[in-house]
PDB file of C-alpha atoms in Angstrom:
ATOM      1  CA  UNK O   1     -11.532 -36.450 -43.801  1.00 61.00           C
ATOM      2  CA  UNK O   2     -14.557 -35.412 -45.467  1.00 65.00           C
ATOM      3  CA  UNK O   3     -17.460 -35.032 -43.194  1.00 59.00           C
ATOM      4  CA  UNK O   4     -20.363 -37.087 -44.522  1.00 63.00           C
ATOM      5  CA  UNK O   5     -23.996 -37.833 -42.793  1.00 66.00           C
ATOM      6  CA  UNK O   6     -25.330 -40.307 -45.243  1.00 70.00           C
ATOM      7  CA  UNK O   7     -28.141 -38.055 -46.429  1.00 84.00           C
ATOM      8  CA  UNK O   8     -26.102 -36.277 -49.005  1.00 84.00           C
ATOM      9  CA  UNK O   9     -28.358 -37.850 -52.150  1.00 87.00           C
ATOM     10  CA  UNK O  10     -31.531 -36.859 -50.534  1.00 91.00           C
ATOM     11  CA  UNK O  11     -30.015 -33.363 -49.641  1.00 92.00           C
ATOM     12  CA  UNK O  12     -28.654 -32.864 -53.323  1.00 92.00           C
ATOM     13  CA  UNK O  13     -32.261 -33.743 -54.859  1.00 93.00           C
ATOM     14  CA  UNK O  14     -33.614 -31.314 -52.587  1.00 95.00           C
ATOM     15  CA  UNK O  15     -31.387 -28.621 -54.052  1.00 95.00           C
ATOM     16  CA  UNK O  16     -31.982 -30.058 -57.680  1.00 93.00           C
ATOM     17  CA  UNK O  17     -35.730 -29.861 -57.321  1.00 95.00           C
ATOM     18  CA  UNK O  18     -35.711 -26.190 -56.065  1.00 96.00           C
ATOM     19  CA  UNK O  19     -33.471 -25.489 -58.841  1.00 96.00           C
ATOM     20  CA  UNK O  20     -35.450 -26.933 -61.383  1.00 95.00           C
ATOM     21  CA  UNK O  21     -38.535 -25.401 -60.252  1.00 95.00           C
ATOM     22  CA  UNK O  22     -36.718 -21.713 -59.879  1.00 95.00           C
ATOM     23  CA  UNK O  23     -35.483 -22.330 -63.728  1.00 95.00           C
ATOM     24  CA  UNK O  24     -39.010 -22.971 -64.732  1.00 95.00           C
ATOM     25  CA  UNK O  25     -40.150 -19.628 -63.160  1.00 95.00           C
ATOM     26  CA  UNK O  26     -37.232 -17.894 -64.755  1.00 94.00           C
ATOM     27  CA  UNK O  27     -37.884 -19.459 -68.199  1.00 91.00           C
ATOM     28  CA  UNK O  28     -41.650 -18.283 -67.748  1.00 92.00           C
ATOM     29  CA  UNK O  29     -40.575 -14.865 -66.567  1.00 90.00           C
ATOM     30  CA  UNK O  30     -43.087 -15.295 -63.669  1.00 94.00           C
ATOM     31  CA  UNK O  31     -44.206 -12.174 -61.756  1.00 93.00           C
ATOM     32  CA  UNK O  32     -42.341 -13.149 -58.612  1.00 94.00           C
ATOM     33  CA  UNK O  33     -38.912 -13.443 -60.455  1.00 94.00           C
ATOM     34  CA  UNK O  34     -39.412 -10.085 -61.960  1.00 94.00           C
ATOM     35  CA  UNK O  35     -40.446  -8.434 -58.435  1.00 94.00           C
ATOM     36  CA  UNK O  36     -37.075  -9.969 -56.830  1.00 93.00           C
ATOM     37  CA  UNK O  37     -34.991  -8.806 -59.742  1.00 93.00           C
ATOM     38  CA  UNK O  38     -36.495  -5.228 -59.898  1.00 93.00           C
ATOM     39  CA  UNK O  39     -36.626  -4.870 -56.109  1.00 93.00           C
ATOM     40  CA  UNK O  40     -32.489  -5.868 -55.840  1.00 93.00           C
ATOM     41  CA  UNK O  41     -31.805  -3.705 -59.074  1.00 91.00           C
ATOM     42  CA  UNK O  42     -33.504  -0.596 -57.760  1.00 89.00           C
ATOM     43  CA  UNK O  43     -31.762  -0.799 -54.402  1.00 90.00           C
ATOM     44  CA  UNK O  44     -28.271  -1.197 -56.157  1.00 90.00           C
ATOM     45  CA  UNK O  45     -28.888   1.534 -58.536  1.00 85.00           C
ATOM     46  CA  UNK O  46     -29.074   3.863 -55.559  1.00 87.00           C
ATOM     47  CA  UNK O  47     -25.509   3.304 -54.668  1.00 86.00           C
ATOM     48  CA  UNK O  48     -24.151   3.534 -58.239  1.00 85.00           C
ATOM     49  CA  UNK O  49     -20.703   5.511 -58.258  1.00 89.00           C
ATOM     50  CA  UNK O  50     -17.584   4.878 -60.299  1.00 90.00           C
ATOM     51  CA  UNK O  51     -15.502   4.082 -57.251  1.00 92.00           C
ATOM     52  CA  UNK O  52     -17.684   1.281 -56.523  1.00 92.00           C
ATOM     53  CA  UNK O  53     -17.935   0.117 -60.156  1.00 92.00           C
ATOM     54  CA  UNK O  54     -13.997  -0.066 -60.411  1.00 93.00           C
ATOM     55  CA  UNK O  55     -14.071  -2.459 -57.219  1.00 94.00           C
ATOM     56  CA  UNK O  56     -16.669  -4.470 -58.376  1.00 94.00           C
ATOM     57  CA  UNK O  57     -14.838  -5.069 -61.806  1.00 94.00           C
ATOM     58  CA  UNK O  58     -11.917  -6.149 -60.083  1.00 94.00           C
ATOM     59  CA  UNK O  59     -14.109  -8.583 -58.009  1.00 95.00           C
ATOM     60  CA  UNK O  60     -15.601  -9.986 -61.302  1.00 93.00           C
ATOM     61  CA  UNK O  61     -11.892 -10.411 -62.753  1.00 93.00           C
ATOM     62  CA  UNK O  62     -10.916 -12.457 -59.460  1.00 95.00           C
ATOM     63  CA  UNK O  63     -14.187 -14.232 -59.306  1.00 94.00           C
ATOM     64  CA  UNK O  64     -14.105 -15.310 -63.000  1.00 93.00           C
ATOM     65  CA  UNK O  65     -14.685 -19.204 -63.860  1.00 93.00           C
ATOM     66  CA  UNK O  66     -11.221 -19.310 -65.215  1.00 94.00           C
ATOM     67  CA  UNK O  67      -9.656 -17.961 -61.785  1.00 95.00           C
ATOM     68  CA  UNK O  68     -11.834 -20.604 -59.879  1.00 95.00           C
ATOM     69  CA  UNK O  69     -10.273 -23.373 -62.108  1.00 95.00           C
ATOM     70  CA  UNK O  70      -6.733 -22.253 -61.694  1.00 96.00           C
ATOM     71  CA  UNK O  71      -7.280 -22.137 -57.915  1.00 96.00           C
ATOM     72  CA  UNK O  72      -9.062 -25.536 -57.809  1.00 96.00           C
ATOM     73  CA  UNK O  73      -6.052 -27.216 -59.915  1.00 96.00           C
ATOM     74  CA  UNK O  74      -3.696 -25.892 -57.366  1.00 95.00           C
ATOM     75  CA  UNK O  75      -5.587 -26.716 -54.472  1.00 95.00           C
ATOM     76  CA  UNK O  76      -6.132 -30.518 -56.017  1.00 93.00           C
ATOM     77  CA  UNK O  77      -2.263 -30.677 -56.971  1.00 93.00           C
ATOM     78  CA  UNK O  78      -1.537 -29.636 -53.128  1.00 92.00           C
ATOM     79  CA  UNK O  79      -3.912 -32.487 -51.796  1.00 91.00           C
ATOM     80  CA  UNK O  80      -2.089 -34.905 -54.305  1.00 89.00           C
ATOM     81  CA  UNK O  81       1.205 -34.153 -53.152  1.00 89.00           C
ATOM     82  CA  UNK O  82      -0.024 -34.580 -49.206  1.00 87.00           C
ATOM     83  CA  UNK O  83      -1.230 -37.944 -50.229  1.00 82.00           C
ATOM     84  CA  UNK O  84      -4.996 -37.200 -50.384  1.00 86.00           C
ATOM     85  CA  UNK O  85      -5.451 -38.147 -54.006  1.00 85.00           C
ATOM     86  CA  UNK O  86      -9.094 -38.836 -54.055  1.00 87.00           C
ATOM     87  CA  UNK O  87      -9.975 -35.670 -52.101  1.00 91.00           C
ATOM     88  CA  UNK O  88      -7.920 -33.770 -54.814  1.00 90.00           C
ATOM     89  CA  UNK O  89      -9.678 -35.756 -57.438  1.00 90.00           C
ATOM     90  CA  UNK O  90     -13.120 -34.853 -56.060  1.00 91.00           C
ATOM     91  CA  UNK O  91     -12.233 -31.019 -55.804  1.00 93.00           C
ATOM     92  CA  UNK O  92     -11.071 -30.955 -59.327  1.00 94.00           C
ATOM     93  CA  UNK O  93     -13.869 -33.224 -61.036  1.00 94.00           C
ATOM     94  CA  UNK O  94     -16.642 -31.346 -59.107  1.00 95.00           C
ATOM     95  CA  UNK O  95     -15.711 -28.025 -60.006  1.00 96.00           C
ATOM     96  CA  UNK O  96     -15.016 -28.801 -63.549  1.00 95.00           C
ATOM     97  CA  UNK O  97     -18.244 -31.009 -63.888  1.00 95.00           C
ATOM     98  CA  UNK O  98     -20.175 -28.519 -62.313  1.00 95.00           C
ATOM     99  CA  UNK O  99     -19.034 -25.610 -64.626  1.00 94.00           C
ATOM    100  CA  UNK O 100     -20.165 -27.650 -67.411  1.00 95.00           C
ATOM    101  CA  UNK O 101     -23.353 -28.485 -65.773  1.00 94.00           C
ATOM    102  CA  UNK O 102     -24.042 -24.700 -65.364  1.00 94.00           C
ATOM    103  CA  UNK O 103     -23.074 -23.827 -68.891  1.00 94.00           C
ATOM    104  CA  UNK O 104     -25.377 -26.363 -70.148  1.00 94.00           C
ATOM    105  CA  UNK O 105     -28.280 -24.721 -68.241  1.00 94.00           C
ATOM    106  CA  UNK O 106     -27.347 -21.512 -69.682  1.00 93.00           C
ATOM    107  CA  UNK O 107     -28.125 -22.745 -72.896  1.00 93.00           C
ATOM    108  CA  UNK O 108     -31.247 -24.839 -71.857  1.00 93.00           C
ATOM    109  CA  UNK O 109     -32.713 -21.482 -70.194  1.00 92.00           C
ATOM    110  CA  UNK O 110     -31.521 -19.231 -72.798  1.00 90.00           C
ATOM    111  CA  UNK O 111     -32.315 -16.288 -70.798  1.00 91.00           C
ATOM    112  CA  UNK O 112     -30.760 -12.992 -72.365  1.00 90.00           C
ATOM    113  CA  UNK O 113     -28.561 -10.716 -70.033  1.00 90.00           C
ATOM    114  CA  UNK O 114     -29.717  -7.359 -68.576  1.00 89.00           C
ATOM    115  CA  UNK O 115     -29.636  -4.381 -70.920  1.00 84.00           C
ATOM    116  CA  UNK O 116     -26.857  -1.404 -70.622  1.00 82.00           C
ATOM    117  CA  UNK O 117     -24.359  -3.509 -68.465  1.00 80.00           C
ATOM    118  CA  UNK O 118     -21.515  -1.684 -67.109  1.00 79.00           C
ATOM    119  CA  UNK O 119     -19.054  -4.664 -68.123  1.00 82.00           C
ATOM    120  CA  UNK O 120     -19.225  -6.337 -71.513  1.00 77.00           C
ATOM    121  CA  UNK O 121     -19.981  -9.940 -71.378  1.00 78.00           C
ATOM    122  CA  UNK O 122     -21.296 -12.550 -73.715  1.00 79.00           C
ATOM    123  CA  UNK O 123     -23.482 -15.618 -73.323  1.00 82.00           C
ATOM    124  CA  UNK O 124     -26.534 -16.386 -71.518  1.00 89.00           C
ATOM    125  CA  UNK O 125     -27.879 -15.051 -67.965  1.00 89.00           C
ATOM    126  CA  UNK O 126     -29.298 -17.757 -66.078  1.00 93.00           C
ATOM    127  CA  UNK O 127     -27.463 -19.165 -63.933  1.00 93.00           C
ATOM    128  CA  UNK O 128     -24.299 -16.882 -63.196  1.00 93.00           C
ATOM    129  CA  UNK O 129     -21.214 -18.667 -63.998  1.00 92.00           C
ATOM    130  CA  UNK O 130     -19.191 -16.274 -61.637  1.00 94.00           C
ATOM    131  CA  UNK O 131     -21.480 -16.752 -58.599  1.00 96.00           C
ATOM    132  CA  UNK O 132     -21.811 -20.645 -59.411  1.00 96.00           C
ATOM    133  CA  UNK O 133     -18.136 -21.265 -59.519  1.00 96.00           C
ATOM    134  CA  UNK O 134     -17.568 -18.985 -56.411  1.00 97.00           C
ATOM    135  CA  UNK O 135     -19.749 -20.773 -54.313  1.00 96.00           C
ATOM    136  CA  UNK O 136     -18.762 -24.020 -55.375  1.00 97.00           C
ATOM    137  CA  UNK O 137     -15.203 -23.243 -55.105  1.00 97.00           C
ATOM    138  CA  UNK O 138     -15.409 -21.654 -51.657  1.00 97.00           C
ATOM    139  CA  UNK O 139     -17.522 -24.856 -50.491  1.00 96.00           C
ATOM    140  CA  UNK O 140     -14.767 -27.164 -51.679  1.00 96.00           C
ATOM    141  CA  UNK O 141     -11.869 -25.493 -50.273  1.00 95.00           C
ATOM    142  CA  UNK O 142     -13.847 -24.987 -46.962  1.00 95.00           C
ATOM    143  CA  UNK O 143     -15.136 -28.660 -46.701  1.00 92.00           C
ATOM    144  CA  UNK O 144     -11.787 -30.153 -47.814  1.00 93.00           C
ATOM    145  CA  UNK O 145      -9.352 -27.697 -46.346  1.00 90.00           C
ATOM    146  CA  UNK O 146     -10.749 -26.864 -42.794  1.00 91.00           C
ATOM    147  CA  UNK O 147     -10.174 -30.158 -41.348  1.00 88.00           C
ATOM    148  CA  UNK O 148      -6.160 -29.734 -41.978  1.00 87.00           C
ATOM    149  CA  UNK O 149      -6.573 -26.604 -39.898  1.00 88.00           C
ATOM    150  CA  UNK O 150      -6.338 -27.342 -36.021  1.00 86.00           C
ATOM    151  CA  UNK O 151      -7.560 -23.655 -34.798  1.00 88.00           C
ATOM    152  CA  UNK O 152     -11.008 -23.132 -34.283  1.00 89.00           C
ATOM    153  CA  UNK O 153     -10.754 -19.441 -34.486  1.00 92.00           C
ATOM    154  CA  UNK O 154      -9.100 -19.669 -37.832  1.00 91.00           C
ATOM    155  CA  UNK O 155     -11.650 -22.185 -38.961  1.00 92.00           C
ATOM    156  CA  UNK O 156     -14.197 -19.767 -38.037  1.00 94.00           C
ATOM    157  CA  UNK O 157     -12.531 -16.934 -39.708  1.00 94.00           C
ATOM    158  CA  UNK O 158     -12.186 -18.507 -43.049  1.00 95.00           C
ATOM    159  CA  UNK O 159     -15.936 -19.550 -43.113  1.00 95.00           C
ATOM    160  CA  UNK O 160     -16.794 -16.021 -42.307  1.00 96.00           C
ATOM    161  CA  UNK O 161     -14.548 -14.681 -44.927  1.00 95.00           C
ATOM    162  CA  UNK O 162     -15.806 -17.127 -47.419  1.00 96.00           C
ATOM    163  CA  UNK O 163     -19.556 -16.346 -46.744  1.00 96.00           C
ATOM    164  CA  UNK O 164     -18.713 -12.538 -47.168  1.00 97.00           C
ATOM    165  CA  UNK O 165     -16.461 -13.254 -50.460  1.00 97.00           C
ATOM    166  CA  UNK O 166     -19.619 -15.101 -52.092  1.00 97.00           C
ATOM    167  CA  UNK O 167     -22.084 -12.270 -50.971  1.00 96.00           C
ATOM    168  CA  UNK O 168     -19.737  -9.606 -52.508  1.00 96.00           C
ATOM    169  CA  UNK O 169     -19.621 -11.713 -55.940  1.00 96.00           C
ATOM    170  CA  UNK O 170     -23.326 -11.988 -55.893  1.00 95.00           C
ATOM    171  CA  UNK O 171     -24.035  -8.311 -55.408  1.00 94.00           C
ATOM    172  CA  UNK O 172     -21.162  -7.465 -57.756  1.00 94.00           C
ATOM    173  CA  UNK O 173     -22.896  -9.526 -60.755  1.00 93.00           C
ATOM    174  CA  UNK O 174     -26.185  -7.552 -60.221  1.00 93.00           C
ATOM    175  CA  UNK O 175     -24.310  -4.203 -59.505  1.00 93.00           C
ATOM    176  CA  UNK O 176     -22.595  -4.456 -62.927  1.00 92.00           C
ATOM    177  CA  UNK O 177     -25.910  -5.203 -64.667  1.00 91.00           C
ATOM    178  CA  UNK O 178     -24.419  -8.318 -65.960  1.00 90.00           C
ATOM    179  CA  UNK O 179     -26.959 -10.687 -64.199  1.00 92.00           C
ATOM    180  CA  UNK O 180     -30.388 -10.497 -62.556  1.00 93.00           C
ATOM    181  CA  UNK O 181     -30.619 -11.208 -58.876  1.00 95.00           C
ATOM    182  CA  UNK O 182     -32.506 -14.534 -59.554  1.00 95.00           C
ATOM    183  CA  UNK O 183     -29.581 -15.561 -61.659  1.00 96.00           C
ATOM    184  CA  UNK O 184     -27.242 -15.546 -58.457  1.00 96.00           C
ATOM    185  CA  UNK O 185     -29.932 -17.371 -56.559  1.00 96.00           C
ATOM    186  CA  UNK O 186     -30.442 -20.048 -58.893  1.00 96.00           C
ATOM    187  CA  UNK O 187     -26.712 -20.207 -58.951  1.00 96.00           C
ATOM    188  CA  UNK O 188     -26.588 -20.980 -55.183  1.00 96.00           C
ATOM    189  CA  UNK O 189     -28.982 -23.631 -55.638  1.00 97.00           C
ATOM    190  CA  UNK O 190     -27.375 -25.407 -58.179  1.00 97.00           C
ATOM    191  CA  UNK O 191     -23.834 -25.215 -56.605  1.00 96.00           C
ATOM    192  CA  UNK O 192     -25.375 -26.512 -53.364  1.00 96.00           C
ATOM    193  CA  UNK O 193     -26.988 -29.504 -55.343  1.00 95.00           C
ATOM    194  CA  UNK O 194     -23.612 -30.214 -57.360  1.00 95.00           C
ATOM    195  CA  UNK O 195     -21.757 -30.368 -54.223  1.00 94.00           C
ATOM    196  CA  UNK O 196     -23.840 -32.793 -51.982  1.00 93.00           C
ATOM    197  CA  UNK O 197     -24.379 -35.048 -55.107  1.00 92.00           C
ATOM    198  CA  UNK O 198     -20.691 -35.010 -55.486  1.00 91.00           C
ATOM    199  CA  UNK O 199     -20.223 -35.896 -51.780  1.00 90.00           C
ATOM    200  CA  UNK O 200     -22.570 -38.709 -52.377  1.00 88.00           C
ATOM    201  CA  UNK O 201     -20.782 -40.170 -55.321  1.00 85.00           C
ATOM    202  CA  UNK O 202     -17.359 -39.605 -53.489  1.00 83.00           C
ATOM    203  CA  UNK O 203     -18.637 -42.026 -50.839  1.00 74.00           C
ATOM    204  CA  UNK O 204     -19.302 -44.736 -53.533  1.00 72.00           C
ATOM    205  CA  UNK O 205     -16.030 -44.455 -55.750  1.00 60.00           C
ATOM    206  CA  UNK O 206     -13.477 -43.330 -53.035  1.00 62.00           C
ATOM    207  CA  UNK O 207     -12.324 -46.931 -51.918  1.00 59.00           C
ATOM    208  CA  UNK O 208     -12.387 -48.281 -55.623  1.00 54.00           C
ATOM    209  CA  UNK O 209     -10.204 -45.254 -56.604  1.00 58.00           C
ATOM    210  CA  UNK O 210      -7.867 -45.839 -53.608  1.00 56.00           C
ATOM    211  CA  UNK O 211      -7.418 -49.511 -54.494  1.00 52.00           C
ATOM    212  CA  UNK O 212      -6.796 -48.696 -58.279  1.00 49.00           C
ATOM    213  CA  UNK O 213      -4.009 -45.934 -57.128  1.00 53.00           C
ATOM    214  CA  UNK O 214      -2.429 -48.357 -54.672  1.00 56.00           C
ATOM    215  CA  UNK O 215      -2.189 -51.009 -57.524  1.00 49.00           C
ATOM    216  CA  UNK O 216      -0.533 -48.492 -59.805  1.00 49.00           C
ATOM    217  CA  UNK O 217       1.870 -47.577 -57.033  1.00 52.00           C
ATOM    218  CA  UNK O 218       2.969 -51.077 -56.379  1.00 52.00           C
ATOM    219  CA  UNK O 219       3.387 -51.759 -60.147  1.00 56.00           C
ATOM    220  CA  UNK O 220       5.562 -48.816 -60.466  1.00 48.00           C
ATOM    221  CA  UNK O 221       7.919 -49.729 -57.547  1.00 48.00           C
TER     222      UNK O 221
END
């Protein structure tokens, strides 16, 4: 039920390479990175107001890694109950493994967060955990969930809502001065790489896991 084209590994490594190159530029504090960050930051400073700040704080809460994990656990459980166990395992392991990888890169790049944030947060800045988790979560939900929806209109609407939500989360992280714009770009590259790599691995282990689960089921009965 998961669409694959056989080129997932190549696509994944394209995103990995782009992310690696981008992370190096961030680590070196390259001029192009500073220019991107300054342009986006200055644009968002102009629209700073209490109402928008309050809204984006709610967005930050809803898009937190903890909420993303909770949603994926529920979604994986739903897949399991609908006899889509390998897809449920794919969804769960992809998000949890991706979050772990993103956290590792935070410590590797060791980038400090922007000064004077509008919300208090800890840890390093690159990549953004909120943006990474949101992009990966939305991608997983759409890629695995859309085939269960027969209405093409509903599919298009859900894709549109997913894209809009991702953009809102990306903007909110920079607006709240909790991340630089380049942090959100790096998160997008990393999340895409994780998803395509997960799809590539899924094609290799799906049959083995299905056979194992079937064997366990026969033993149980």
